[in-house]
Amino acid sequence: MTNATKAKDIQRSWYLVDVNGKVLGRVVTEIVQKLMGKHKPYFVKNLDCGDYIVVTNAAKVVVTGKKGTDKVYYRHSMYPGGFKGASFKEVLEKNPEEIIRHAVKGMLPQNKLRATMLKRLFVFPGPEHTYQDKLKTA
């Protein structure tokens, strides 16, 4: 008999992901799998089964090909003429955490659970972070 997963059955863990020198898309897919909880045997789509993720060295993430100069992040202020864009290199220098957060947000399912999953993602530009006590030391 199959048992349905309930919210009280969900166990959350903490993971540390160091993206120093890693390719953006490949490392973000691993982060999304853990945020959604797809690596757990009791995963269901209608519940948030995921874990907490701490990402370090976001300023040292790399992209392949010409994406370093050609990739553009767009935004709009909702005012006339408020459409702006910034290249990958500009965003990496100014706000490297936003690169990881933007990629993860795009890979998560577009439903009501996405906001709660994103709350469990903590991104830091350098190697130091404030969640050392939460992570398990092996």
mmCIF file of the C-alpha atoms, coordinates in Angstrom:
data_MODEL
# 
_entry.id   MODEL 
# 
loop_
_atom_site.group_PDB 
_atom_site.id 
_atom_site.type_symbol 
_atom_site.label_atom_id 
_atom_site.label_alt_id 
_atom_site.label_comp_id 
_atom_site.label_asym_id 
_atom_site.label_entity_id 
_atom_site.label_seq_id 
_atom_site.pdbx_PDB_ins_code 
_atom_site.Cartn_x 
_atom_site.Cartn_y 
_atom_site.Cartn_z 
_atom_site.occupancy 
_atom_site.B_iso_or_equiv 
_atom_site.pdbx_formal_charge 
_atom_site.auth_seq_id 
_atom_site.auth_comp_id 
_atom_site.auth_asym_id 
_atom_site.auth_atom_id 
_atom_site.pdbx_PDB_model_num 
ATOM 1   C CA . MET A 1 1   ? 0.000  0.000  0.000   1.00 0.00 ? 1   MET A CA 1 
ATOM 2   C CA . THR A 1 2   ? 1.337  3.423  -0.945  1.00 0.00 ? 2   THR A CA 1 
ATOM 3   C CA . ASN A 1 3   ? 1.442  6.023  1.797   1.00 0.00 ? 3   ASN A CA 1 
ATOM 4   C CA . ALA A 1 4   ? 0.785  9.626  0.816   1.00 0.00 ? 4   ALA A CA 1 
ATOM 5   C CA . THR A 1 5   ? 3.377  12.157 1.959   1.00 0.00 ? 5   THR A CA 1 
ATOM 6   C CA . LYS A 1 6   ? 2.119  14.681 4.491   1.00 0.00 ? 6   LYS A CA 1 
ATOM 7   C CA . ALA A 1 7   ? 3.659  17.988 5.574   1.00 0.00 ? 7   ALA A CA 1 
ATOM 8   C CA . LYS A 1 8   ? 4.601  16.590 9.001   1.00 0.00 ? 8   LYS A CA 1 
ATOM 9   C CA . ASP A 1 9   ? 6.644  13.781 7.348   1.00 0.00 ? 9   ASP A CA 1 
ATOM 10  C CA . ILE A 1 10  ? 9.052  16.177 5.621   1.00 0.00 ? 10  ILE A CA 1 
ATOM 11  C CA . GLN A 1 11  ? 12.604 16.269 7.006   1.00 0.00 ? 11  GLN A CA 1 
ATOM 12  C CA . ARG A 1 12  ? 14.719 19.274 6.003   1.00 0.00 ? 12  ARG A CA 1 
ATOM 13  C CA . SER A 1 13  ? 18.512 19.237 5.782   1.00 0.00 ? 13  SER A CA 1 
ATOM 14  C CA . TRP A 1 14  ? 21.114 21.944 5.112   1.00 0.00 ? 14  TRP A CA 1 
ATOM 15  C CA . TYR A 1 15  ? 23.507 21.743 2.162   1.00 0.00 ? 15  TYR A CA 1 
ATOM 16  C CA . LEU A 1 16  ? 26.567 23.844 1.349   1.00 0.00 ? 16  LEU A CA 1 
ATOM 17  C CA . VAL A 1 17  ? 27.299 24.374 -2.358  1.00 0.00 ? 17  VAL A CA 1 
ATOM 18  C CA . ASP A 1 18  ? 30.574 26.013 -3.413  1.00 0.00 ? 18  ASP A CA 1 
ATOM 19  C CA . VAL A 1 19  ? 30.273 27.357 -6.970  1.00 0.00 ? 19  VAL A CA 1 
ATOM 20  C CA . ASN A 1 20  ? 33.909 28.449 -7.290  1.00 0.00 ? 20  ASN A CA 1 
ATOM 21  C CA . GLY A 1 21  ? 34.874 27.866 -10.941 1.00 0.00 ? 21  GLY A CA 1 
ATOM 22  C CA . LYS A 1 22  ? 31.760 25.815 -11.731 1.00 0.00 ? 22  LYS A CA 1 
ATOM 23  C CA . VAL A 1 23  ? 29.523 26.331 -14.764 1.00 0.00 ? 23  VAL A CA 1 
ATOM 24  C CA . LEU A 1 24  ? 26.354 28.259 -13.878 1.00 0.00 ? 24  LEU A CA 1 
ATOM 25  C CA . GLY A 1 25  ? 23.726 26.037 -15.510 1.00 0.00 ? 25  GLY A CA 1 
ATOM 26  C CA . ARG A 1 26  ? 25.198 22.763 -14.305 1.00 0.00 ? 26  ARG A CA 1 
ATOM 27  C CA . VAL A 1 27  ? 25.492 23.791 -10.683 1.00 0.00 ? 27  VAL A CA 1 
ATOM 28  C CA . VAL A 1 28  ? 22.059 25.446 -10.618 1.00 0.00 ? 28  VAL A CA 1 
ATOM 29  C CA . THR A 1 29  ? 20.356 22.217 -11.725 1.00 0.00 ? 29  THR A CA 1 
ATOM 30  C CA . GLU A 1 30  ? 21.839 20.470 -8.667  1.00 0.00 ? 30  GLU A CA 1 
ATOM 31  C CA . ILE A 1 31  ? 20.668 23.318 -6.423  1.00 0.00 ? 31  ILE A CA 1 
ATOM 32  C CA . VAL A 1 32  ? 17.130 23.170 -7.835  1.00 0.00 ? 32  VAL A CA 1 
ATOM 33  C CA . GLN A 1 33  ? 16.919 19.399 -7.315  1.00 0.00 ? 33  GLN A CA 1 
ATOM 34  C CA . LYS A 1 34  ? 17.741 19.862 -3.612  1.00 0.00 ? 34  LYS A CA 1 
ATOM 35  C CA . LEU A 1 35  ? 15.431 22.894 -3.214  1.00 0.00 ? 35  LEU A CA 1 
ATOM 36  C CA . MET A 1 36  ? 12.505 20.976 -4.672  1.00 0.00 ? 36  MET A CA 1 
ATOM 37  C CA . GLY A 1 37  ? 13.289 17.776 -2.758  1.00 0.00 ? 37  GLY A CA 1 
ATOM 38  C CA . LYS A 1 38  ? 13.426 15.572 -5.850  1.00 0.00 ? 38  LYS A CA 1 
ATOM 39  C CA . HIS A 1 39  ? 16.322 13.606 -4.333  1.00 0.00 ? 39  HIS A CA 1 
ATOM 40  C CA . LYS A 1 40  ? 14.048 12.324 -1.525  1.00 0.00 ? 40  LYS A CA 1 
ATOM 41  C CA . PRO A 1 41  ? 12.068 9.084  -1.786  1.00 0.00 ? 41  PRO A CA 1 
ATOM 42  C CA . TYR A 1 42  ? 8.878  10.756 -0.539  1.00 0.00 ? 42  TYR A CA 1 
ATOM 43  C CA . PHE A 1 43  ? 8.865  13.626 -3.079  1.00 0.00 ? 43  PHE A CA 1 
ATOM 44  C CA . VAL A 1 44  ? 5.451  14.841 -4.239  1.00 0.00 ? 44  VAL A CA 1 
ATOM 45  C CA . LYS A 1 45  ? 4.745  17.791 -6.523  1.00 0.00 ? 45  LYS A CA 1 
ATOM 46  C CA . ASN A 1 46  ? 2.019  19.359 -4.408  1.00 0.00 ? 46  ASN A CA 1 
ATOM 47  C CA . LEU A 1 47  ? 4.196  19.797 -1.262  1.00 0.00 ? 47  LEU A CA 1 
ATOM 48  C CA . ASP A 1 48  ? 7.407  21.675 -0.622  1.00 0.00 ? 48  ASP A CA 1 
ATOM 49  C CA . CYS A 1 49  ? 9.731  18.784 0.288   1.00 0.00 ? 49  CYS A CA 1 
ATOM 50  C CA . GLY A 1 50  ? 13.029 20.577 -0.323  1.00 0.00 ? 50  GLY A CA 1 
ATOM 51  C CA . ASP A 1 51  ? 16.045 21.387 1.816   1.00 0.00 ? 51  ASP A CA 1 
ATOM 52  C CA . TYR A 1 52  ? 17.970 24.530 2.741   1.00 0.00 ? 52  TYR A CA 1 
ATOM 53  C CA . ILE A 1 53  ? 20.811 25.497 0.391   1.00 0.00 ? 53  ILE A CA 1 
ATOM 54  C CA . VAL A 1 54  ? 23.750 27.780 1.247   1.00 0.00 ? 54  VAL A CA 1 
ATOM 55  C CA . VAL A 1 55  ? 25.669 28.869 -1.866  1.00 0.00 ? 55  VAL A CA 1 
ATOM 56  C CA . THR A 1 56  ? 29.160 30.354 -1.447  1.00 0.00 ? 56  THR A CA 1 
ATOM 57  C CA . ASN A 1 57  ? 31.594 32.015 -3.886  1.00 0.00 ? 57  ASN A CA 1 
ATOM 58  C CA . ALA A 1 58  ? 28.817 33.267 -6.172  1.00 0.00 ? 58  ALA A CA 1 
ATOM 59  C CA . ALA A 1 59  ? 31.221 35.883 -7.543  1.00 0.00 ? 59  ALA A CA 1 
ATOM 60  C CA . LYS A 1 60  ? 33.409 33.118 -9.017  1.00 0.00 ? 60  LYS A CA 1 
ATOM 61  C CA . VAL A 1 61  ? 30.764 31.316 -11.085 1.00 0.00 ? 61  VAL A CA 1 
ATOM 62  C CA . VAL A 1 62  ? 31.585 30.918 -14.776 1.00 0.00 ? 62  VAL A CA 1 
ATOM 63  C CA . VAL A 1 63  ? 29.596 30.589 -18.006 1.00 0.00 ? 63  VAL A CA 1 
ATOM 64  C CA . THR A 1 64  ? 30.649 28.913 -21.227 1.00 0.00 ? 64  THR A CA 1 
ATOM 65  C CA . GLY A 1 65  ? 31.090 30.372 -24.679 1.00 0.00 ? 65  GLY A CA 1 
ATOM 66  C CA . LYS A 1 66  ? 30.370 34.055 -25.284 1.00 0.00 ? 66  LYS A CA 1 
ATOM 67  C CA . LYS A 1 67  ? 27.709 34.280 -22.575 1.00 0.00 ? 67  LYS A CA 1 
ATOM 68  C CA . GLY A 1 68  ? 30.077 36.325 -20.413 1.00 0.00 ? 68  GLY A CA 1 
ATOM 69  C CA . THR A 1 69  ? 29.705 39.264 -22.784 1.00 0.00 ? 69  THR A CA 1 
ATOM 70  C CA . ASP A 1 70  ? 26.511 38.466 -24.719 1.00 0.00 ? 70  ASP A CA 1 
ATOM 71  C CA . LYS A 1 71  ? 24.129 37.362 -21.945 1.00 0.00 ? 71  LYS A CA 1 
ATOM 72  C CA . VAL A 1 72  ? 21.891 40.236 -20.802 1.00 0.00 ? 72  VAL A CA 1 
ATOM 73  C CA . TYR A 1 73  ? 19.678 40.444 -17.709 1.00 0.00 ? 73  TYR A CA 1 
ATOM 74  C CA . TYR A 1 74  ? 16.610 42.597 -18.390 1.00 0.00 ? 74  TYR A CA 1 
ATOM 75  C CA . ARG A 1 75  ? 14.303 44.427 -15.996 1.00 0.00 ? 75  ARG A CA 1 
ATOM 76  C CA . HIS A 1 76  ? 11.528 47.004 -16.245 1.00 0.00 ? 76  HIS A CA 1 
ATOM 77  C CA . SER A 1 77  ? 10.593 49.691 -13.738 1.00 0.00 ? 77  SER A CA 1 
ATOM 78  C CA . MET A 1 78  ? 6.965  49.691 -14.967 1.00 0.00 ? 78  MET A CA 1 
ATOM 79  C CA . TYR A 1 79  ? 7.331  53.313 -16.050 1.00 0.00 ? 79  TYR A CA 1 
ATOM 80  C CA . PRO A 1 80  ? 7.464  54.413 -19.696 1.00 0.00 ? 80  PRO A CA 1 
ATOM 81  C CA . GLY A 1 81  ? 11.011 53.985 -20.971 1.00 0.00 ? 81  GLY A CA 1 
ATOM 82  C CA . GLY A 1 82  ? 11.955 51.952 -17.903 1.00 0.00 ? 82  GLY A CA 1 
ATOM 83  C CA . PHE A 1 83  ? 13.295 48.921 -19.797 1.00 0.00 ? 83  PHE A CA 1 
ATOM 84  C CA . LYS A 1 84  ? 16.924 48.332 -18.806 1.00 0.00 ? 84  LYS A CA 1 
ATOM 85  C CA . GLY A 1 85  ? 19.475 45.638 -19.333 1.00 0.00 ? 85  GLY A CA 1 
ATOM 86  C CA . ALA A 1 86  ? 22.821 44.668 -17.813 1.00 0.00 ? 86  ALA A CA 1 
ATOM 87  C CA . SER A 1 87  ? 25.363 42.208 -19.176 1.00 0.00 ? 87  SER A CA 1 
ATOM 88  C CA . PHE A 1 88  ? 26.492 39.139 -17.263 1.00 0.00 ? 88  PHE A CA 1 
ATOM 89  C CA . LYS A 1 89  ? 29.837 40.782 -16.521 1.00 0.00 ? 89  LYS A CA 1 
ATOM 90  C CA . GLU A 1 90  ? 28.183 43.918 -15.080 1.00 0.00 ? 90  GLU A CA 1 
ATOM 91  C CA . VAL A 1 91  ? 25.841 41.921 -12.853 1.00 0.00 ? 91  VAL A CA 1 
ATOM 92  C CA . LEU A 1 92  ? 28.717 39.696 -11.704 1.00 0.00 ? 92  LEU A CA 1 
ATOM 93  C CA . GLU A 1 93  ? 30.694 42.747 -10.576 1.00 0.00 ? 93  GLU A CA 1 
ATOM 94  C CA . LYS A 1 94  ? 27.781 44.594 -8.954  1.00 0.00 ? 94  LYS A CA 1 
ATOM 95  C CA . ASN A 1 95  ? 25.547 41.864 -7.481  1.00 0.00 ? 95  ASN A CA 1 
ATOM 96  C CA . PRO A 1 96  ? 26.810 38.276 -8.038  1.00 0.00 ? 96  PRO A CA 1 
ATOM 97  C CA . GLU A 1 97  ? 24.152 36.758 -5.768  1.00 0.00 ? 97  GLU A CA 1 
ATOM 98  C CA . GLU A 1 98  ? 21.469 37.844 -8.231  1.00 0.00 ? 98  GLU A CA 1 
ATOM 99  C CA . ILE A 1 99  ? 22.939 35.650 -10.989 1.00 0.00 ? 99  ILE A CA 1 
ATOM 100 C CA . ILE A 1 100 ? 22.444 32.473 -8.957  1.00 0.00 ? 100 ILE A CA 1 
ATOM 101 C CA . ARG A 1 101 ? 19.038 33.575 -7.643  1.00 0.00 ? 101 ARG A CA 1 
ATOM 102 C CA . HIS A 1 102 ? 17.807 34.480 -11.158 1.00 0.00 ? 102 HIS A CA 1 
ATOM 103 C CA . ALA A 1 103 ? 18.911 31.135 -12.618 1.00 0.00 ? 103 ALA A CA 1 
ATOM 104 C CA . VAL A 1 104 ? 17.366 29.129 -9.768  1.00 0.00 ? 104 VAL A CA 1 
ATOM 105 C CA . LYS A 1 105 ? 14.099 31.057 -10.009 1.00 0.00 ? 105 LYS A CA 1 
ATOM 106 C CA . GLY A 1 106 ? 13.896 30.307 -13.714 1.00 0.00 ? 106 GLY A CA 1 
ATOM 107 C CA . MET A 1 107 ? 14.360 26.567 -13.178 1.00 0.00 ? 107 MET A CA 1 
ATOM 108 C CA . LEU A 1 108 ? 11.851 26.172 -10.345 1.00 0.00 ? 108 LEU A CA 1 
ATOM 109 C CA . PRO A 1 109 ? 8.229  25.377 -11.255 1.00 0.00 ? 109 PRO A CA 1 
ATOM 110 C CA . GLN A 1 110 ? 6.091  28.463 -11.832 1.00 0.00 ? 110 GLN A CA 1 
ATOM 111 C CA . ASN A 1 111 ? 3.500  27.847 -9.120  1.00 0.00 ? 111 ASN A CA 1 
ATOM 112 C CA . LYS A 1 112 ? 2.641  28.945 -5.579  1.00 0.00 ? 112 LYS A CA 1 
ATOM 113 C CA . LEU A 1 113 ? 5.430  26.854 -4.043  1.00 0.00 ? 113 LEU A CA 1 
ATOM 114 C CA . ARG A 1 114 ? 8.224  28.724 -5.850  1.00 0.00 ? 114 ARG A CA 1 
ATOM 115 C CA . ALA A 1 115 ? 8.332  31.630 -3.371  1.00 0.00 ? 115 ALA A CA 1 
ATOM 116 C CA . THR A 1 116 ? 8.638  29.321 -0.363  1.00 0.00 ? 116 THR A CA 1 
ATOM 117 C CA . MET A 1 117 ? 11.378 27.322 -2.078  1.00 0.00 ? 117 MET A CA 1 
ATOM 118 C CA . LEU A 1 118 ? 13.327 30.493 -2.863  1.00 0.00 ? 118 LEU A CA 1 
ATOM 119 C CA . LYS A 1 119 ? 13.186 31.535 0.799   1.00 0.00 ? 119 LYS A CA 1 
ATOM 120 C CA . ARG A 1 120 ? 15.365 28.528 1.610   1.00 0.00 ? 120 ARG A CA 1 
ATOM 121 C CA . LEU A 1 121 ? 18.127 29.614 -0.792  1.00 0.00 ? 121 LEU A CA 1 
ATOM 122 C CA . PHE A 1 122 ? 20.942 31.648 0.774   1.00 0.00 ? 122 PHE A CA 1 
ATOM 123 C CA . VAL A 1 123 ? 23.575 33.041 -1.609  1.00 0.00 ? 123 VAL A CA 1 
ATOM 124 C CA . PHE A 1 124 ? 26.880 34.656 -0.560  1.00 0.00 ? 124 PHE A CA 1 
ATOM 125 C CA . PRO A 1 125 ? 29.430 36.295 -2.902  1.00 0.00 ? 125 PRO A CA 1 
ATOM 126 C CA . GLY A 1 126 ? 32.467 35.038 -0.987  1.00 0.00 ? 126 GLY A CA 1 
ATOM 127 C CA . PRO A 1 127 ? 33.495 31.924 0.953   1.00 0.00 ? 127 PRO A CA 1 
ATOM 128 C CA . GLU A 1 128 ? 32.183 33.115 4.335   1.00 0.00 ? 128 GLU A CA 1 
ATOM 129 C CA . HIS A 1 129 ? 28.554 32.696 5.387   1.00 0.00 ? 129 HIS A CA 1 
ATOM 130 C CA . THR A 1 130 ? 26.438 32.985 8.531   1.00 0.00 ? 130 THR A CA 1 
ATOM 131 C CA . TYR A 1 131 ? 24.957 29.473 8.626   1.00 0.00 ? 131 TYR A CA 1 
ATOM 132 C CA . GLN A 1 132 ? 27.973 27.498 9.834   1.00 0.00 ? 132 GLN A CA 1 
ATOM 133 C CA . ASP A 1 133 ? 26.098 26.225 12.926  1.00 0.00 ? 133 ASP A CA 1 
ATOM 134 C CA . LYS A 1 134 ? 23.270 24.788 10.786  1.00 0.00 ? 134 LYS A CA 1 
ATOM 135 C CA . LEU A 1 135 ? 25.501 22.741 8.490   1.00 0.00 ? 135 LEU A CA 1 
ATOM 136 C CA . LYS A 1 136 ? 26.568 19.279 9.488   1.00 0.00 ? 136 LYS A CA 1 
ATOM 137 C CA . THR A 1 137 ? 30.305 18.692 9.658   1.00 0.00 ? 137 THR A CA 1 
ATOM 138 C CA . ALA A 1 138 ? 31.341 15.303 8.316   1.00 0.00 ? 138 ALA A CA 1 
# 
